[in-house]
Short mmCIF file of C-alpha atoms in Angstrom, two decimals:
data_model
loop_
_atom_site.label_atom_id
_atom_site.label_comp_id
_atom_site.label_asym_id
_atom_site.label_seq_id
_atom_site.Cartn_x
_atom_site.Cartn_y
_atom_site.Cartn_z
CA GLN A 1 -20.09 84.44 -53.90
CA LYS A 2 -17.24 82.50 -52.35
CA GLU A 3 -16.08 79.36 -54.09
CA VAL A 4 -16.39 77.27 -50.94
CA GLU A 5 -18.56 78.11 -47.98
CA GLN A 6 -18.56 76.64 -44.51
CA ASN A 7 -20.31 77.58 -41.33
CA SER A 8 -17.52 79.04 -39.20
CA GLY A 9 -19.09 77.75 -36.00
CA PRO A 10 -18.08 77.27 -33.34
CA LEU A 11 -19.73 73.88 -33.23
CA SER A 12 -19.84 72.16 -29.86
CA VAL A 13 -20.81 68.54 -29.33
CA PRO A 14 -20.60 66.31 -26.27
CA GLU A 15 -18.09 63.49 -26.21
CA GLY A 16 -19.46 60.41 -27.93
CA ALA A 17 -21.90 62.33 -30.12
CA ILE A 18 -21.86 62.72 -33.90
CA ALA A 19 -20.36 65.93 -35.22
CA SER A 20 -21.67 67.07 -38.60
CA LEU A 21 -19.70 69.54 -40.67
CA ASN A 22 -21.05 70.99 -43.88
CA CYS A 23 -19.67 72.65 -46.96
CA THR A 24 -21.14 74.02 -50.19
CA TYR A 25 -19.27 74.94 -53.34
CA SER A 26 -20.05 77.02 -56.39
CA ASP A 27 -18.14 75.35 -59.25
CA ARG A 28 -20.51 72.70 -60.57
CA GLY A 29 -17.70 71.07 -62.52
CA SER A 30 -15.61 70.32 -59.43
CA GLN A 31 -14.53 66.70 -59.17
CA SER A 32 -12.32 66.42 -56.11
CA PHE A 33 -13.24 67.22 -52.54
CA PHE A 34 -11.17 67.12 -49.39
CA TRP A 35 -11.46 67.57 -45.66
CA TYR A 36 -8.50 68.81 -43.65
CA ARG A 37 -8.15 69.08 -39.90
CA GLN A 38 -6.11 71.90 -38.40
CA TYR A 39 -5.20 71.94 -34.76
CA SER A 40 -4.43 75.29 -33.21
CA GLY A 41 -0.92 76.38 -34.12
CA LYS A 42 -0.42 73.53 -36.59
CA SER A 43 -0.73 73.18 -40.35
CA PRO A 44 -3.68 71.43 -42.02
CA GLU A 45 -3.68 67.65 -42.16
CA LEU A 46 -5.61 65.71 -44.80
CA ILE A 47 -8.20 63.39 -43.25
CA MET A 48 -10.56 62.51 -46.08
CA SER A 49 -10.92 62.82 -49.82
CA ILE A 50 -14.00 61.99 -51.88
CA TYR A 51 -14.60 62.03 -55.60
CA SER A 52 -17.92 60.23 -56.21
CA ASN A 53 -21.44 60.89 -55.06
CA GLY A 54 -22.39 59.06 -51.90
CA ASP A 55 -20.62 58.18 -48.71
CA LYS A 56 -17.02 57.27 -48.01
CA GLU A 57 -16.13 55.91 -44.61
CA ASP A 58 -12.75 55.80 -42.90
CA GLY A 59 -12.84 54.78 -39.28
CA ARG A 60 -14.95 57.26 -37.33
CA PHE A 61 -15.06 59.66 -40.29
CA THR A 62 -17.61 59.61 -43.09
CA ALA A 63 -17.51 62.03 -46.00
CA GLN A 64 -20.69 62.57 -47.98
CA LEU A 65 -20.87 64.11 -51.43
CA ASN A 66 -23.88 65.32 -53.37
CA LYS A 67 -22.76 66.91 -56.62
CA ALA A 68 -26.30 67.78 -57.71
CA SER A 69 -26.72 69.90 -54.58
CA GLN A 70 -23.07 70.99 -54.60
CA TYR A 71 -22.75 69.87 -51.05
CA VAL A 72 -20.11 67.92 -49.17
CA SER A 73 -20.16 67.00 -45.51
CA LEU A 74 -18.05 65.28 -42.89
CA LEU A 75 -19.49 63.21 -40.08
CA ILE A 76 -17.41 62.33 -37.06
CA ARG A 77 -18.88 59.49 -35.03
CA ASP A 78 -18.12 58.92 -31.36
CA SER A 79 -16.52 62.36 -31.14
CA GLN A 80 -13.53 62.64 -28.86
CA PRO A 81 -11.97 65.69 -27.22
CA SER A 82 -8.95 65.08 -29.47
CA ASP A 83 -11.22 65.84 -32.45
CA SER A 84 -11.46 69.46 -31.29
CA ALA A 85 -9.94 71.43 -34.15
CA THR A 86 -10.82 73.54 -37.16
CA TYR A 87 -12.01 71.52 -40.14
CA LEU A 88 -11.32 72.88 -43.60
CA CYS A 89 -13.29 71.90 -46.66
CA ALA A 90 -11.35 72.06 -49.92
CA VAL A 91 -12.56 71.71 -53.48
CA MET A 92 -10.57 71.32 -56.66
CA GLY A 93 -12.35 73.31 -59.33
CA THR A 94 -12.48 72.79 -63.06
CA GLY A 95 -9.31 74.83 -63.54
CA ASN A 96 -7.45 72.52 -61.15
CA GLN A 97 -7.35 75.30 -58.59
CA PHE A 98 -7.81 74.42 -54.95
CA TYR A 99 -10.36 76.45 -53.02
CA PHE A 100 -10.52 76.30 -49.25
CA GLY A 101 -13.39 77.19 -47.02
CA THR A 102 -12.71 79.37 -44.01
CA GLY A 103 -13.08 76.39 -41.70
CA THR A 104 -15.46 75.24 -38.99
CA SER A 105 -14.24 75.23 -35.42
CA LEU A 106 -15.30 72.08 -33.55
CA THR A 107 -15.15 71.62 -29.80
CA VAL A 108 -15.89 68.24 -28.28
CA ILE A 109 -16.90 68.64 -24.67
CA PRO A 110 -15.79 65.85 -22.29
CA GLY B 1 0.30 60.09 -47.64
CA ALA B 2 2.99 62.27 -49.13
CA VAL B 3 5.39 64.13 -46.85
CA VAL B 4 6.23 67.80 -47.14
CA SER B 5 8.82 69.35 -44.87
CA GLN B 6 9.64 72.94 -44.03
CA HIS B 7 12.69 74.54 -42.53
CA PRO B 8 13.02 76.31 -40.21
CA SER B 9 9.98 75.68 -38.06
CA TRP B 10 10.56 78.86 -36.07
CA VAL B 11 12.46 82.00 -36.89
CA ILE B 12 12.87 85.24 -34.97
CA CYS B 13 14.59 88.10 -36.72
CA LYS B 14 15.16 91.81 -36.47
CA SER B 15 13.20 94.24 -38.58
CA GLY B 16 14.89 94.87 -41.92
CA THR B 17 16.52 91.48 -42.28
CA SER B 18 15.62 88.84 -44.86
CA VAL B 19 14.43 85.38 -44.00
CA LYS B 20 14.47 82.29 -46.22
CA ILE B 21 12.05 79.43 -45.70
CA GLU B 22 12.52 76.10 -47.45
CA CYS B 23 9.79 73.70 -48.51
CA ARG B 24 10.66 70.18 -49.62
CA SER B 25 8.64 67.30 -50.95
CA LEU B 26 10.38 64.31 -49.39
CA ASP B 27 9.01 61.30 -51.23
CA PHE B 28 7.63 62.72 -54.44
CA GLN B 29 8.34 65.30 -57.07
CA ALA B 30 6.27 68.46 -57.18
CA THR B 31 6.23 70.70 -60.22
CA THR B 32 3.92 73.03 -58.35
CA MET B 33 4.05 74.10 -54.74
CA PHE B 34 1.97 76.65 -52.90
CA TRP B 35 2.75 79.20 -50.22
CA TYR B 36 0.14 80.25 -47.68
CA ARG B 37 0.11 82.68 -44.81
CA GLN B 38 -2.11 82.43 -41.79
CA PHE B 39 -2.60 85.03 -39.07
CA PRO B 40 -3.89 83.97 -35.65
CA LYS B 41 -7.49 82.80 -35.71
CA GLN B 42 -7.80 83.57 -39.41
CA SER B 43 -8.14 81.31 -42.40
CA LEU B 44 -5.40 80.27 -44.80
CA MET B 45 -4.48 82.86 -47.36
CA LEU B 46 -2.85 81.72 -50.58
CA MET B 47 0.12 83.95 -51.33
CA ALA B 48 1.56 82.41 -54.46
CA THR B 49 1.91 79.37 -56.64
CA SER B 50 5.48 78.23 -57.12
CA ASN B 51 6.25 76.64 -60.48
CA GLU B 52 9.39 74.59 -61.05
CA GLY B 53 11.64 76.24 -63.56
CA SER B 54 9.50 79.33 -64.06
CA LYS B 55 8.26 82.39 -62.27
CA ALA B 56 5.87 82.17 -59.41
CA THR B 57 2.30 83.32 -59.75
CA TYR B 58 1.31 85.73 -57.01
CA GLU B 59 -2.17 86.35 -55.65
CA GLN B 60 -3.59 89.82 -55.84
CA GLY B 61 -2.21 92.08 -53.15
CA VAL B 62 0.93 90.03 -52.48
CA GLU B 63 4.13 91.94 -53.22
CA LYS B 64 6.32 89.79 -55.42
CA ASP B 65 9.41 91.89 -54.66
CA LYS B 66 8.93 91.36 -50.96
CA PHE B 67 8.11 87.66 -51.06
CA LEU B 68 10.63 86.08 -53.40
CA ILE B 69 9.88 82.55 -54.48
CA ASN B 70 12.33 80.20 -56.13
CA HIS B 71 11.40 76.71 -57.26
CA ALA B 72 14.78 75.48 -58.42
CA SER B 73 14.11 71.75 -58.40
CA LEU B 74 11.22 69.30 -58.37
CA THR B 75 11.54 68.85 -54.62
CA LEU B 76 12.44 72.29 -53.31
CA SER B 77 10.76 75.67 -53.22
CA THR B 78 11.99 78.60 -51.17
CA LEU B 79 10.22 81.69 -49.92
CA THR B 80 12.36 84.67 -48.97
CA VAL B 81 10.75 87.45 -46.98
CA THR B 82 12.89 90.46 -47.82
CA SER B 83 13.35 93.37 -45.44
CA ALA B 84 10.95 91.81 -42.98
CA HIS B 85 8.86 94.04 -40.75
CA PRO B 86 6.75 93.23 -37.68
CA GLU B 87 3.59 93.09 -39.79
CA ASP B 88 5.14 90.16 -41.70
CA SER B 89 5.06 88.10 -38.52
CA SER B 90 2.82 85.17 -39.33
CA PHE B 91 2.58 81.42 -39.86
CA TYR B 92 3.85 80.50 -43.32
CA ILE B 93 2.77 77.14 -44.71
CA CYS B 94 3.75 75.48 -47.95
CA SER B 95 1.98 72.68 -49.74
CA ALA B 96 2.45 70.44 -52.72
CA ARG B 97 0.17 68.30 -54.84
CA GLN B 98 0.86 64.64 -55.30
CA GLY B 99 -0.48 61.86 -57.45
CA ALA B 100 -2.89 61.58 -60.32
CA LEU B 101 -5.64 63.07 -58.17
CA GLN B 102 -3.43 66.01 -57.25
CA THR B 103 -4.15 65.75 -53.54
CA GLN B 104 -2.65 68.67 -51.67
CA TYR B 105 -0.36 67.98 -48.71
CA PHE B 106 0.86 70.64 -46.31
CA GLY B 107 4.20 71.18 -44.67
CA PRO B 108 4.30 71.69 -40.91
CA GLY B 109 4.62 75.47 -41.27
CA THR B 110 7.15 78.10 -40.29
CA ARG B 111 6.35 80.60 -37.61
CA LEU B 112 8.03 83.95 -38.27
CA LEU B 113 8.38 86.64 -35.62
CA VAL B 114 9.88 89.94 -36.67
CA LEU B 115 10.99 92.17 -33.82
#
């Protein structure tokens, strides 16, 4: 079983819609969770971090964490074509190791 | 957020030559840095963990004699690809952790093309 699992997609949403990206993890003791965005040909860029159960909002982005279900998600409201990228979920496990998912490719259709 | 730089951003070399890539943390100190490789349309692959003042820890399947890592200071790690071959052509990305929460920040990457 992989440490972090994401649906590879591709996920397509129309401009203005909500994009929902999901991630599950296996290490129940994990405490830190991150979402990175990677544009084609570029390195990953941190967009959100979350450490407590519940929702954390930053502009059009909302991260949601449910430790009991070992589930973390990212919602992008009012999706824009510029949001088209691969989104990587990352989890810091109990050994302080970072585990990345394989990424979900998002395309926002104008 | 913290800033991590890499140099060079692009390198083209002949087969058999060695290439050095630098990774710097610009506004913080990093006792640990990480080196990743990414092939087109594939996910990040962790190559090694670079530890300041000690030997790097390599992931399974990564040749430590081919990918030499030196972490000589708290702000600089270098990756040297020795005797590079066309199959080493890839996107090499470094990262460093910063702060009490150990958030990981990535450098902009170095694209290596071996002819």
